mmCIF file with all atom_site columns, C-alpha atoms in Angstrom:
data_model
loop_
_atom_site.group_PDB
_atom_site.id
_atom_site.type_symbol
_atom_site.label_atom_id
_atom_site.label_alt_id
_atom_site.label_comp_id
_atom_site.label_asym_id
_atom_site.label_entity_id
_atom_site.label_seq_id
_atom_site.pdbx_PDB_ins_code
_atom_site.Cartn_x
_atom_site.Cartn_y
_atom_site.Cartn_z
_atom_site.occupancy
_atom_site.B_iso_or_equiv
_atom_site.pdbx_formal_charge
_atom_site.auth_seq_id
_atom_site.auth_comp_id
_atom_site.auth_asym_id
_atom_site.auth_atom_id
_atom_site.pdbx_PDB_model_num
ATOM 1  C CA . MET A 1 1  ? 75.797  50.744  75.093  1.00 56.00 ? 1  MET A CA 1
ATOM 2  C CA . ALA A 1 2  ? 74.278  54.107  74.509  1.00 56.00 ? 2  ALA A CA 1
ATOM 3  C CA . LYS A 1 3  ? 73.422  54.290  78.239  1.00 64.00 ? 3  LYS A CA 1
ATOM 4  C CA . SER A 1 4  ? 76.628  53.646  79.307  1.00 69.00 ? 4  SER A CA 1
ATOM 5  C CA . VAL A 1 5  ? 78.147  56.398  77.066  1.00 64.00 ? 5  VAL A CA 1
ATOM 6  C CA . ALA A 1 6  ? 75.506  58.772  78.547  1.00 65.00 ? 6  ALA A CA 1
ATOM 7  C CA . SER A 1 7  ? 75.922  57.747  82.298  1.00 70.00 ? 7  SER A CA 1
ATOM 8  C CA . ILE A 1 8  ? 80.285  58.215  81.459  1.00 72.00 ? 8  ILE A CA 1
ATOM 9  C CA . THR A 1 9  ? 79.248  61.806  79.772  1.00 74.00 ? 9  THR A CA 1
ATOM 10 C CA . THR A 1 10 ? 77.006  63.046  82.688  1.00 75.00 ? 10 THR A CA 1
ATOM 11 C CA . ALA A 1 11 ? 79.598  61.991  85.462  1.00 66.00 ? 11 ALA A CA 1
ATOM 12 C CA . PHE A 1 12 ? 82.448  63.709  83.253  1.00 62.00 ? 12 PHE A CA 1
ATOM 13 C CA . ALA A 1 13 ? 79.369  66.630  83.137  1.00 65.00 ? 13 ALA A CA 1
ATOM 14 C CA . LEU A 1 14 ? 79.180  66.480  87.086  1.00 65.00 ? 14 LEU A CA 1
ATOM 15 C CA . ILE A 1 15 ? 83.062  66.240  87.784  1.00 67.00 ? 15 ILE A CA 1
ATOM 16 C CA . PHE A 1 16 ? 83.891  69.194  85.584  1.00 60.00 ? 16 PHE A CA 1
ATOM 17 C CA . ALA A 1 17 ? 81.066  71.224  86.560  1.00 55.00 ? 17 ALA A CA 1
ATOM 18 C CA . PHE A 1 18 ? 82.323  71.042  90.597  1.00 58.00 ? 18 PHE A CA 1
ATOM 19 C CA . PHE A 1 19 ? 85.945  71.465  89.272  1.00 56.00 ? 19 PHE A CA 1
ATOM 20 C CA . ILE A 1 20 ? 84.662  74.642  87.771  1.00 60.00 ? 20 ILE A CA 1
ATOM 21 C CA . LEU A 1 21 ? 82.815  75.711  90.988  1.00 51.00 ? 21 LEU A CA 1
ATOM 22 C CA . PHE A 1 22 ? 85.537  74.866  93.322  1.00 59.00 ? 22 PHE A CA 1
ATOM 23 C CA . ALA A 1 23 ? 88.237  76.765  91.286  1.00 59.00 ? 23 ALA A CA 1
ATOM 24 C CA . SER A 1 24 ? 86.255  80.052  91.245  1.00 61.00 ? 24 SER A CA 1
ATOM 25 C CA . PHE A 1 25 ? 86.694  80.504  95.172  1.00 65.00 ? 25 PHE A CA 1
ATOM 26 C CA . GLU A 1 26 ? 90.381  81.244  95.185  1.00 66.00 ? 26 GLU A CA 1
ATOM 27 C CA . MET A 1 27 ? 91.420  82.256  98.476  1.00 62.00 ? 27 MET A CA 1
ATOM 28 C CA . PRO A 1 28 ? 92.426  85.826  98.434  1.00 67.00 ? 28 PRO A CA 1
ATOM 29 C CA . VAL A 1 29 ? 95.785  87.145  99.140  1.00 67.00 ? 29 VAL A CA 1
ATOM 30 C CA . ALA A 1 30 ? 96.677  89.614  101.706 1.00 66.00 ? 30 ALA A CA 1
ATOM 31 C CA . GLU A 1 31 ? 98.746  92.185  100.375 1.00 74.00 ? 31 GLU A CA 1
ATOM 32 C CA . ALA A 1 32 ? 101.014 93.931  103.219 1.00 76.00 ? 32 ALA A CA 1
ATOM 33 C CA . LYS A 1 33 ? 99.695  97.626  103.816 1.00 88.00 ? 33 LYS A CA 1
ATOM 34 C CA . GLN A 1 34 ? 102.073 99.977  102.068 1.00 89.00 ? 34 GLN A CA 1
ATOM 35 C CA . CYS A 1 35 ? 103.540 103.368 104.326 1.00 94.00 ? 35 CYS A CA 1
ATOM 36 C CA . SER A 1 36 ? 105.279 106.101 102.288 1.00 94.00 ? 36 SER A CA 1
ATOM 37 C CA . LYS A 1 37 ? 107.396 109.050 103.833 1.00 95.00 ? 37 LYS A CA 1
ATOM 38 C CA . ARG A 1 38 ? 109.718 111.164 101.871 1.00 96.00 ? 38 ARG A CA 1
ATOM 39 C CA . ALA A 1 39 ? 113.162 109.906 101.008 1.00 96.00 ? 39 ALA A CA 1
ATOM 40 C CA . GLN A 1 40 ? 115.738 111.063 103.779 1.00 96.00 ? 40 GLN A CA 1
ATOM 41 C CA . LYS A 1 41 ? 118.758 110.911 101.405 1.00 94.00 ? 41 LYS A CA 1
ATOM 42 C CA . TRP A 1 42 ? 117.625 112.119 98.305  1.00 95.00 ? 42 TRP A CA 1
ATOM 43 C CA . THR A 1 43 ? 119.113 115.411 96.803  1.00 93.00 ? 43 THR A CA 1
ATOM 44 C CA . GLY A 1 44 ? 117.847 117.839 94.596  1.00 92.00 ? 44 GLY A CA 1
ATOM 45 C CA . PRO A 1 45 ? 114.311 117.978 92.484  1.00 94.00 ? 45 PRO A CA 1
ATOM 46 C CA . CYS A 1 46 ? 112.894 114.002 91.557  1.00 96.00 ? 46 CYS A CA 1
ATOM 47 C CA . ILE A 1 47 ? 112.353 113.806 87.494  1.00 95.00 ? 47 ILE A CA 1
ATOM 48 C CA . LYS A 1 48 ? 112.641 110.269 86.671  1.00 95.00 ? 48 LYS A CA 1
ATOM 49 C CA . THR A 1 49 ? 110.869 107.866 88.950  1.00 96.00 ? 49 THR A CA 1
ATOM 50 C CA . GLY A 1 50 ? 113.006 104.936 87.963  1.00 96.00 ? 50 GLY A CA 1
ATOM 51 C CA . SER A 1 51 ? 115.975 106.578 89.663  1.00 96.00 ? 51 SER A CA 1
ATOM 52 C CA . CYS A 1 52 ? 113.346 107.247 93.079  1.00 97.00 ? 52 CYS A CA 1
ATOM 53 C CA . ARG A 1 53 ? 112.637 103.596 93.146  1.00 97.00 ? 53 ARG A CA 1
ATOM 54 C CA . ASN A 1 54 ? 116.547 102.488 92.599  1.00 97.00 ? 54 ASN A CA 1
ATOM 55 C CA . HIS A 1 55 ? 117.391 104.983 95.411  1.00 97.00 ? 55 HIS A CA 1
ATOM 56 C CA . CYS A 1 56 ? 114.882 103.922 97.965  1.00 97.00 ? 56 CYS A CA 1
ATOM 57 C CA . ARG A 1 57 ? 115.746 99.840  96.974  1.00 97.00 ? 57 ARG A CA 1
ATOM 58 C CA . LYS A 1 58 ? 119.163 100.447 97.112  1.00 96.00 ? 58 LYS A CA 1
ATOM 59 C CA . ARG A 1 59 ? 119.936 103.139 99.526  1.00 96.00 ? 59 ARG A CA 1
ATOM 60 C CA . GLU A 1 60 ? 116.818 103.278 102.037 1.00 96.00 ? 60 GLU A CA 1
ATOM 61 C CA . GLY A 1 61 ? 115.971 99.832  102.372 1.00 95.00 ? 61 GLY A CA 1
ATOM 62 C CA . ALA A 1 62 ? 112.399 100.460 100.922 1.00 96.00 ? 62 ALA A CA 1
ATOM 63 C CA . VAL A 1 63 ? 110.130 98.522  98.795  1.00 96.00 ? 63 VAL A CA 1
ATOM 64 C CA . ASP A 1 64 ? 109.562 100.621 96.119  1.00 96.00 ? 64 ASP A CA 1
ATOM 65 C CA . GLY A 1 65 ? 109.873 104.789 95.368  1.00 97.00 ? 65 GLY A CA 1
ATOM 66 C CA . ALA A 1 66 ? 108.450 107.221 92.878  1.00 97.00 ? 66 ALA A CA 1
ATOM 67 C CA . CYS A 1 67 ? 108.530 110.728 92.277  1.00 97.00 ? 67 CYS A CA 1
ATOM 68 C CA . HIS A 1 68 ? 105.503 112.957 93.490  1.00 96.00 ? 68 HIS A CA 1
ATOM 69 C CA . TYR A 1 69 ? 104.401 116.770 93.995  1.00 94.00 ? 69 TYR A CA 1
ATOM 70 C CA . ASP A 1 70 ? 105.551 117.811 97.069  1.00 89.00 ? 70 ASP A CA 1
ATOM 71 C CA . PHE A 1 71 ? 105.449 121.548 97.095  1.00 89.00 ? 71 PHE A CA 1
ATOM 72 C CA . PRO A 1 72 ? 107.357 123.830 95.918  1.00 90.00 ? 72 PRO A CA 1
ATOM 73 C CA . GLY A 1 73 ? 108.391 120.836 93.194  1.00 92.00 ? 73 GLY A CA 1
ATOM 74 C CA . PHE A 1 74 ? 108.269 117.071 93.286  1.00 96.00 ? 74 PHE A CA 1
ATOM 75 C CA . ALA A 1 75 ? 110.591 115.102 95.529  1.00 96.00 ? 75 ALA A CA 1
ATOM 76 C CA . CYS A 1 76 ? 111.405 111.356 96.065  1.00 97.00 ? 76 CYS A CA 1
ATOM 77 C CA . PHE A 1 77 ? 109.028 109.145 98.150  1.00 97.00 ? 77 PHE A CA 1
ATOM 78 C CA . CYS A 1 78 ? 109.702 105.753 99.308  1.00 98.00 ? 78 CYS A CA 1
ATOM 79 C CA . TYR A 1 79 ? 107.424 103.014 100.514 1.00 97.00 ? 79 TYR A CA 1
ATOM 80 C CA . TYR A 1 80 ? 108.035 100.769 103.105 1.00 96.00 ? 80 TYR A CA 1
ATOM 81 C CA . ASN A 1 81 ? 105.535 97.566  104.558 1.00 94.00 ? 81 ASN A CA 1
ATOM 82 C CA . CYS A 1 82 ? 103.824 98.568  107.715 1.00 90.00 ? 82 CYS A CA 1
#
């Protein structure tokens, strides 16, 4: 009886070890490269990144948007998948 319990415990430990080993080999997710350019239809200085993001997504068909410094002030930049 004790021998069968030990063999079941050993088998369970081996299966668990293989599961942990194979779970650590996740496939890397390929992320799309993003390119940025200044928003074409944005007017005025960019103060709120949230407003720039909404503008880029809704009006310029971009993935994202953010305010960045562009001499002489801040401008809205849109991000597109390249």
